[in-house]
Amino acid sequence: MAGDAASGGTEDSAHGLRRLACAGVRSLKPYEPGKPEEELRRELGLNRIVKLASNENPLGPGALAIAAVRDSGGQSHRYPDGNGFALKQSLARKLNVDPAQITLGNGSDNLFELLARTFLTPEREAVYSQHGFAMYPIVTQTAGARAVEVPARDWGHDLEAMLGAVTARTAIVFIANPNNPTGTWVRASELEHFLAALSPTVVVVLDEAYCEYVAEPEYPDGIALGAKHPNVVVTRTFSKIHGLGGLRVGYGVCHPAVADLLNRARSPFNVSRPAQAGALAALEDQAHIEHSREVNRSGMTQLIEGFERLGLEHIPSLGNFVCVKVPGGGVKIFDALLRRGVIVRALSTYGMPDHLRVTIGTREENEVFLAALAAELGHV
Ligand SMILES: *Cc1c(COP(=O)(O)O)cnc(C)c1O
């Protein structure tokens, strides 16, 4: 058989195809998702696994969303509404904006892709912070644009330095507020100063994936800022407090002219029928939102008290997760916790080798995690 020749040939063409790929994509580090629970169960044969690795809502989706997704099943042969009419109407009412300002996405990650496709070219640059969310370099480099990472200050965005990094080639500045993985945030006064000083033809993406958890008087109202600054695009998601990460639905709120551009770059049926139905129902489930917020607030206190008992430093966070500094390095403790059936996140790919990021779980999950951590550090 020509097996050898054929496999040599496929190797050669694989090599050729790699060379054909855009340089930005070739040099990308792939996104590393949290380790799935099923994978660890298979590997270790453990039956109790606690996953605190992907900032998912530990309560799951609300009952209204589950029912709506189930009810949508019978129409699965029909394409979803490509304009997302009902969901946009409901969001517009809640946020007090015009439906023409809203763009729906397959998760808010999809919004970042649409923004990159719309505004980035190989001649342009996107600015974001060190320890910033991993999707920003991915969408920037995929568009062939130059990624400009600005050193963080106290683990968070240094808006002054980011302003200083803006050039005539800058098309997008990404700001996660609060940021993942650090949980740090920018205050309204800082952000207003930044927007006033920035050229109005640079797009500012304000990524508010965790805004529903925030109870801070100085936390900026991104949508109100967008009404004053047409270059602001606020992105939000149903993946975090609403507990619908598996459905993939997020949205952007911006000036209608920008929304019109994003809409042109969008694939027509990017948000599935069950996702639209689930999101619409989740918006009405105030009880689930409030319960989720309360579980997060008390769980955050529980984890911080646990860290203090263990003598560990954490980074103050406004999200549903917190970074803790562990002796011996994040990867070592991450691996040790895995063997005890607890999945958290090591942060070496975020330039934080000494930290772990832990999602706030239920009271019981947090206890299991803290006990495993204490045992590992020899505090039993
Ligand atoms: C989780 C997260 C998102 C949203 O992800 P989607 O599931 O794609 O909506 C966006 N930004 C940050 C900072 C996040 O942590």
Coordinates of N, CA and C and ligand atoms in Angstrom, one line a residue, residues 54-55 106-110 112 133 136 176 178-180 207 209-210 236-240 245 248-250, ligand 1:
S54 N -15.2 27.7 36.5 CA -15.5 28.4 35.3 C -16.5 29.5 35.5
N55 N -16.6 30.0 36.8 CA -17.5 31.1 37.1 C -18.9 30.9 36.8
N106 N -23.8 34.8 20.4 CA -23.7 33.5 20.8 C -22.7 33.5 22.0
G107 N -23.2 33.9 23.2 CA -22.3 34.3 24.3 C -21.8 35.7 24.0
S108 N -21.3 36.3 25.1 CA -20.7 37.7 24.8 C -19.4 37.5 24.1
D109 N -18.8 36.3 24.1 CA -17.5 36.1 23.4 C -17.8 36.4 21.9
N110 N -19.0 36.0 21.4 CA -19.3 36.3 20.0 C -19.4 37.8 19.7
F112 N -17.3 40.0 21.0 CA -15.9 40.4 20.9 C -15.5 40.0 19.4
F133 N -9.0 39.5 30.3 CA -9.8 38.3 29.9 C -9.1 37.7 28.6
Y136 N -9.7 38.6 24.5 CA -9.3 39.8 23.8 C -8.1 39.5 22.9
A176 N -12.5 45.0 31.0 CA -13.5 44.1 31.7 C -13.7 44.7 33.1
P178 N -16.3 44.1 36.4 CA -15.0 43.7 36.9 C -14.3 42.8 36.0
N179 N -13.0 42.7 36.2 CA -12.1 41.9 35.3 C -12.1 40.4 35.8
N180 N -12.0 39.5 34.8 CA -11.8 38.1 35.0 C -10.4 37.8 34.5
D207 N -16.7 45.4 29.1 CA -17.2 44.0 29.3 C -17.8 43.8 30.7
A209 N -19.6 41.3 32.2 CA -20.1 40.0 32.4 C -20.6 39.7 33.8
Y210 N -20.1 40.4 34.8 CA -20.4 40.2 36.2 C -21.2 41.3 36.8
R236 N -22.7 42.2 27.9 CA -23.2 41.4 29.0 C -23.6 40.0 28.6
T237 N -23.9 39.2 29.6 CA -24.1 37.8 29.3 C -25.1 37.1 30.1
F238 N -25.7 36.1 29.6 CA -26.6 35.2 30.4 C -25.8 34.0 31.0
S239 N -24.5 34.0 30.8 CA -23.7 32.8 31.3 C -23.4 32.9 32.7
K240 N -23.4 34.0 33.4 CA -22.9 34.1 34.8 C -24.1 34.1 35.7
G245 N -24.7 29.4 30.9 CA -23.5 29.3 30.1 C -23.6 28.3 29.0
R248 N -25.3 29.6 25.6 CA -24.5 30.6 24.8 C -25.4 31.7 24.3
V249 N -25.6 32.7 25.2 CA -26.3 33.9 24.8 C -25.8 35.1 25.6
G250 N -25.4 36.2 24.9 CA -25.0 37.4 25.5 C -25.5 38.5 24.6
Ligands
LIG1 C1 -17.4 34.7 31.3 C2 -17.0 35.9 30.7 C3 -17.5 36.4 29.5 C4 -18.7 35.8 28.9 O1 -18.7 34.7 28.3 P1 -19.9 34.2 27.4 O2 -20.3 32.9 28.0 O3 -19.3 34.1 26.0 O4 -21.0 35.2 27.4 C5 -17.1 37.6 29.0 N1 -16.2 38.4 29.7 C6 -15.6 37.9 30.8 C7 -14.7 38.8 31.5 C8 -16.0 36.7 31.4 O5 -15.4 36.3 32.5

